[in-house]
Short mmCIF file of C-alpha atoms in Angstrom, two decimals:
data_model
loop_
_atom_site.label_atom_id
_atom_site.label_comp_id
_atom_site.label_asym_id
_atom_site.label_seq_id
_atom_site.Cartn_x
_atom_site.Cartn_y
_atom_site.Cartn_z
CA MET A 380 116.05 149.94 136.95
CA PHE A 381 112.57 150.83 138.18
CA ALA A 382 112.22 147.51 140.02
CA VAL A 383 115.39 148.29 141.98
CA LEU A 384 114.17 151.83 142.71
CA PHE A 385 110.87 150.45 144.03
CA GLY A 386 112.98 148.31 146.36
CA VAL A 387 115.02 151.33 147.49
CA PHE A 388 111.81 153.26 148.24
CA ALA A 389 110.58 150.32 150.33
CA ALA A 390 113.97 150.24 152.08
CA LEU A 391 113.59 153.90 153.04
CA CYS A 392 110.09 153.29 154.42
CA TRP A 393 111.19 150.25 156.41
CA SER A 394 114.37 151.85 157.77
CA VAL A 395 112.32 154.66 159.37
CA HIS A 396 109.77 152.03 160.45
CA ASP A 397 112.57 149.99 162.07
CA LEU A 398 113.94 153.03 163.87
CA ILE A 399 110.58 153.57 165.57
CA ALA A 400 110.27 149.82 166.24
CA ARG A 401 113.64 149.74 167.98
CA MET A 402 112.66 152.73 170.14
CA MET A 403 109.40 151.16 171.32
CA ALA A 404 109.69 147.36 171.00
CA ALA A 405 110.93 146.81 174.55
CA GLU A 406 108.24 149.14 175.98
CA ILE A 407 105.20 147.78 174.14
CA GLY A 408 106.23 144.18 173.58
CA ALA A 409 107.61 143.05 170.23
CA PHE A 410 104.76 140.81 169.08
CA ARG A 411 102.09 143.09 170.52
CA MET A 412 103.57 145.98 168.57
CA ALA A 413 103.78 143.89 165.39
CA ALA A 414 100.09 142.95 165.75
CA LEU A 415 99.04 146.57 166.27
CA VAL A 416 101.08 147.69 163.26
CA MET A 417 99.20 145.16 161.11
CA VAL A 418 95.88 146.47 162.43
CA SER A 419 96.81 150.13 161.92
CA GLY A 420 98.05 149.48 158.38
CA GLY A 421 94.83 147.65 157.56
CA ILE A 422 92.74 150.55 158.91
CA LEU A 423 94.68 153.10 156.85
CA LEU A 424 94.26 151.09 153.63
CA SER A 425 90.58 150.36 154.27
CA PHE A 426 89.57 153.87 153.28
CA TYR A 427 90.92 153.39 149.76
CA VAL A 428 90.08 149.69 149.28
CA LEU A 429 86.46 150.04 150.40
CA TYR A 430 85.98 153.23 148.35
CA ASP A 431 87.50 151.67 145.21
CA GLY A 432 85.39 148.52 145.58
CA ALA A 433 87.45 146.31 143.24
CA ILE A 434 88.08 143.84 146.04
CA TRP A 435 84.43 142.75 146.04
CA ASN A 436 84.80 141.39 142.51
CA ALA A 437 87.87 139.31 143.30
CA SER A 438 87.71 135.52 142.97
CA TRP A 439 88.58 133.15 145.79
CA GLU A 440 91.94 132.41 144.13
CA GLN A 441 92.73 136.11 143.99
CA LEU A 442 91.80 136.59 147.64
CA MET A 443 93.97 133.63 148.62
CA SER A 444 97.01 135.22 146.96
CA GLY A 445 96.70 138.17 149.35
CA PHE A 446 96.03 135.96 152.37
CA LEU A 447 99.12 133.81 151.66
CA LEU A 448 101.22 136.97 151.44
CA GLY A 449 100.03 137.87 154.93
CA LEU A 450 101.02 134.52 156.44
CA ALA A 451 104.61 134.93 155.25
CA TYR A 452 104.75 138.62 156.08
CA GLY A 453 103.48 138.03 159.61
CA LEU A 454 106.44 135.73 160.29
CA GLY A 455 108.79 138.38 158.93
CA VAL A 456 107.40 141.24 161.00
CA GLY A 457 107.07 139.22 164.21
CA GLY A 458 110.60 137.85 163.91
CA LEU A 459 112.09 141.27 163.15
CA PHE A 460 110.36 143.06 166.02
CA LYS A 461 111.38 140.36 168.47
CA ALA A 462 114.98 140.58 167.28
CA PHE A 463 114.88 144.37 167.77
CA SER A 464 113.78 143.86 171.36
CA LEU A 465 116.96 141.83 171.94
CA GLY A 466 119.65 143.72 170.03
CA PRO A 467 120.58 147.05 168.41
CA ILE A 468 119.65 148.10 164.86
CA SER A 469 123.36 148.07 163.95
CA LEU A 470 123.27 144.28 164.43
CA VAL A 471 119.71 143.21 163.55
CA GLY A 472 119.34 145.44 160.49
CA PRO A 473 122.34 144.07 158.57
CA ILE A 474 121.67 140.46 159.59
CA THR A 475 118.17 140.59 158.15
CA ALA A 476 119.05 142.85 155.19
CA GLY A 477 120.26 139.96 153.06
CA TYR A 478 116.85 138.28 152.80
CA PRO A 479 115.98 139.81 149.40
CA VAL A 480 118.81 137.77 147.86
CA LEU A 481 116.68 134.67 148.45
CA ALA A 482 114.05 136.22 146.19
CA VAL A 483 116.69 136.57 143.46
CA LEU A 484 117.63 132.90 143.88
CA TRP A 485 113.95 132.00 143.55
CA GLY A 486 113.92 133.94 140.29
CA VAL A 487 116.94 131.95 139.07
CA LEU A 488 115.08 128.72 139.77
CA ASN A 489 112.23 130.06 137.64
CA GLY A 490 114.27 131.11 134.62
CA LEU A 491 115.96 134.41 135.62
CA GLU A 492 119.49 134.68 134.20
CA PRO A 493 121.46 137.40 136.05
CA THR A 494 124.59 138.78 134.41
CA LEU A 495 128.00 138.37 136.01
CA LEU A 496 127.81 142.00 137.17
CA GLN A 497 124.40 141.40 138.78
CA TRP A 498 125.69 138.29 140.56
CA GLY A 499 128.58 140.42 141.83
CA CYS A 500 126.12 142.98 143.20
CA VAL A 501 124.16 140.25 145.00
CA ALA A 502 127.38 138.89 146.52
CA ALA A 503 128.56 142.37 147.55
CA THR A 504 125.22 143.03 149.26
CA LEU A 505 125.53 139.85 151.33
CA VAL A 506 129.19 140.39 152.21
CA GLY A 507 128.50 144.00 153.16
CA ALA A 508 125.69 142.93 155.48
CA ILE A 509 127.97 140.37 157.16
CA ILE A 510 130.74 142.94 157.62
CA VAL A 511 128.36 145.44 159.23
CA ALA A 512 127.01 142.78 161.59
CA ARG A 513 130.42 141.44 162.61
CA SER A 514 132.49 144.63 162.92
CA GLY A 515 130.62 146.65 165.53
CA THR A 516 132.27 148.64 168.31
CA GLU A 517 133.12 147.10 171.68
CA ASP A 518 129.81 148.25 173.13
CA GLY A 519 127.76 147.85 169.93
CA GLY A 520 126.72 145.14 167.48
CA ILE A 521 127.05 141.63 168.90
CA ASN A 522 128.65 143.00 172.06
CA ALA A 523 125.46 144.95 172.89
CA VAL A 524 123.36 141.78 173.21
CA GLU A 525 122.76 140.46 176.72
CA PRO A 526 124.69 137.26 177.54
CA GLY A 527 122.74 134.18 176.48
CA LYS A 528 120.32 136.13 174.25
CA MET A 529 122.25 135.80 170.98
CA PRO A 530 120.82 132.38 169.97
CA THR A 531 117.27 133.70 170.51
CA LEU A 532 118.04 136.83 168.51
CA LEU A 533 119.47 134.76 165.64
CA PHE A 534 116.42 132.46 165.65
CA PHE A 535 114.00 135.34 165.28
CA ALA A 536 116.26 137.09 162.75
CA ALA A 537 116.22 133.87 160.67
CA LEU A 538 112.44 133.74 161.01
CA ALA A 539 112.30 137.32 159.71
CA VAL A 540 114.56 136.45 156.77
CA LEU A 541 112.43 133.46 155.72
CA GLY A 542 109.15 135.33 156.19
CA TYR A 543 110.21 138.45 154.33
CA SER A 544 111.91 136.63 151.44
CA SER A 545 108.78 134.51 150.90
CA SER A 546 106.60 137.62 151.08
CA ILE A 547 108.52 139.29 148.22
CA VAL A 548 107.73 136.44 145.85
CA LEU A 549 104.14 136.01 147.07
CA GLY A 550 103.49 139.77 147.05
CA GLN A 551 104.69 140.23 143.49
CA GLN A 552 102.50 137.34 142.37
CA ALA A 553 99.50 138.70 144.28
CA ALA A 554 99.95 142.17 142.73
CA VAL A 555 99.46 140.70 139.26
CA THR A 556 96.50 138.61 140.45
CA VAL A 557 94.48 140.97 142.65
CA GLY A 558 96.33 144.33 142.67
CA GLU A 559 99.17 145.63 144.83
CA ILE A 560 97.06 147.71 147.21
CA GLU A 561 94.34 145.08 147.56
CA ALA A 562 96.92 142.35 148.19
CA THR A 563 98.56 144.45 150.89
CA TRP A 564 95.18 145.09 152.55
CA LEU A 565 94.27 141.39 152.50
CA SER A 566 97.66 140.46 153.93
CA ARG A 567 97.06 142.49 157.10
CA ALA A 568 94.43 140.02 158.34
CA THR A 569 96.45 136.82 157.93
CA ALA A 570 99.65 138.53 159.11
CA LEU A 571 97.77 139.34 162.32
CA VAL A 572 96.66 135.70 162.63
CA THR A 573 100.30 134.61 162.25
CA ILE A 574 101.53 137.00 164.93
CA LEU A 575 98.81 136.46 167.56
CA PRO A 576 100.03 133.02 168.82
CA PHE A 577 103.51 134.46 169.43
CA MET A 578 101.99 137.40 171.26
CA LEU A 579 99.70 135.31 173.45
CA LEU A 580 102.34 132.69 174.31
CA GLY A 581 105.46 134.85 174.48
CA GLU A 582 104.34 138.08 176.12
CA ARG A 583 102.51 138.05 179.43
CA LYS A 584 102.91 141.60 180.72
CA TYR A 585 101.63 144.61 178.83
CA THR A 586 102.50 148.25 179.41
CA PRO A 587 99.50 150.62 179.00
CA LEU A 588 99.78 152.40 175.65
CA THR A 589 100.27 156.16 175.65
CA GLY A 590 99.50 158.70 172.93
CA ARG A 591 103.16 158.51 171.89
CA HIS A 592 102.87 154.76 171.43
CA TRP A 593 99.70 155.02 169.31
CA LYS A 594 101.26 157.73 167.16
CA GLY A 595 104.31 155.56 166.54
CA ILE A 596 102.17 152.51 165.76
CA PHE A 597 100.12 154.33 163.12
CA ILE A 598 103.22 155.89 161.57
CA MET A 599 104.78 152.42 161.38
CA GLY A 600 101.56 151.02 159.94
CA GLY A 601 101.57 153.66 157.19
CA LEU A 602 105.25 153.18 156.36
CA ASP A 603 104.85 149.42 156.38
CA VAL A 604 102.00 149.33 153.87
CA LEU A 605 103.80 151.83 151.61
CA GLY A 606 106.83 149.54 151.56
CA VAL A 607 104.75 146.43 150.86
CA ILE A 608 102.77 148.17 148.10
CA ALA A 609 106.01 149.29 146.42
CA ILE A 610 107.42 145.75 146.41
CA ASN A 611 104.12 144.26 145.27
CA ALA A 612 103.92 146.83 142.46
CA SER A 613 107.37 145.80 141.22
CA GLY A 614 105.75 142.49 140.27
CA HIS A 615 104.47 144.24 137.13
CA LEU A 616 108.00 145.24 136.05
CA PRO A 617 110.77 143.40 134.16
CA GLY A 618 113.52 142.20 136.46
CA LYS A 619 111.10 142.21 139.39
CA GLU A 620 113.38 139.87 141.35
CA PHE A 621 115.99 142.63 141.60
CA ALA A 622 113.61 144.81 143.64
CA GLY A 623 114.86 142.67 146.49
CA VAL A 624 118.41 143.92 146.04
CA GLY A 625 117.08 147.48 146.38
CA ILE A 626 115.45 146.48 149.65
CA SER A 627 118.85 145.41 150.95
CA ALA A 628 119.74 149.09 151.23
CA TYR A 629 117.48 149.23 154.28
CA GLY A 630 120.16 147.61 156.42
CA ALA A 631 122.55 150.45 155.63
CA LEU A 632 119.87 153.13 155.97
CA SER A 633 118.66 151.77 159.32
CA VAL A 634 122.19 151.77 160.74
CA ILE A 635 122.73 155.38 159.64
CA LEU A 636 119.40 156.47 161.14
CA ALA A 637 120.21 154.62 164.37
CA MET A 638 123.55 156.43 164.52
CA ILE A 639 121.84 159.81 164.08
CA PHE A 640 118.76 159.40 166.27
CA LEU A 641 119.62 156.61 168.74
CA LYS A 642 123.33 157.48 169.07
CA GLU A 643 124.32 153.90 168.22
CA LYS A 644 128.02 153.76 167.37
CA VAL A 645 129.22 152.78 163.89
CA SER A 646 132.76 151.43 163.56
CA PRO A 647 135.10 152.02 160.58
CA GLY A 648 134.56 148.38 159.56
CA GLN A 649 130.81 148.89 159.50
CA TRP A 650 131.24 151.92 157.23
CA VAL A 651 133.10 149.67 154.76
CA GLY A 652 130.15 147.26 154.78
CA LEU A 653 127.66 150.10 154.35
CA VAL A 654 129.56 151.45 151.34
CA MET A 655 129.57 147.97 149.79
CA ILE A 656 125.80 147.62 150.20
CA VAL A 657 125.00 151.08 148.82
CA GLY A 658 127.46 150.65 145.94
CA ALA A 659 126.02 147.25 145.02
CA VAL A 660 122.45 148.55 145.02
CA ALA A 661 123.39 151.59 142.91
CA THR A 662 125.29 149.42 140.43
CA MET A 663 122.37 147.02 140.15
CA ALA A 664 120.00 149.89 139.42
CA LEU A 665 122.30 151.31 136.72
CA SER A 666 122.86 147.87 135.17
CA GLN A 667 119.13 147.68 134.47
CA ALA A 668 118.80 151.19 133.10
#
């Protein structure tokens, strides 16, 4: 149960994070914003990591576990932010929300044996995400994407799915090896390295950053590292693979927040999908109690 709840906490952090990202991605530049979020998160964690000092005693293998996490996470963040610059949260959020299921499948390949009920929850999460993505209003969801931009959006959404799903597995392993906070701090550097080529090649014009932009970037940086630490920490718990199902709630949460704060419309069909996702996550948590 606690692994799922860690995932739900991360989902809450990332849904607020995504709301801010959607509001500012087009203004700042998606990859530029992703890079700055990695830097801000690293700065915020540095105060604790450098004070604690445990990182200086880590072996090269332990350091590498954190660096590998960053490479995967950088692809996830860069892909997600780019997708947000092309389409609404009500589309991008649900499309990318199913990525934690890949972490469950990885667990199955490594000996995890989900019950029939747990498999049903995984399936309901995926189906719910698809319903939300496909049943938007006439001026929302897929219909809100500019003509010709949908293939690009799907490419970067797929990149986000692969990056994030890999980061769940790598982060949980790194937490056991080097510590959840230390692994998150190490991952900021290599995530930045992953994002920089996209930023330099894909974004030529930069808007000067205002105080509002910097405030949003540091809030996103803080929420991002809290989410990553929570998922990494679930690596110490039984049923750690199911933390990913908890994360899937972020698609539903992000759509609700977008409806409230960005006035994005939610259709009756999307509400059905949202209920399926929330119900599946709640059932999964109770099944592990």
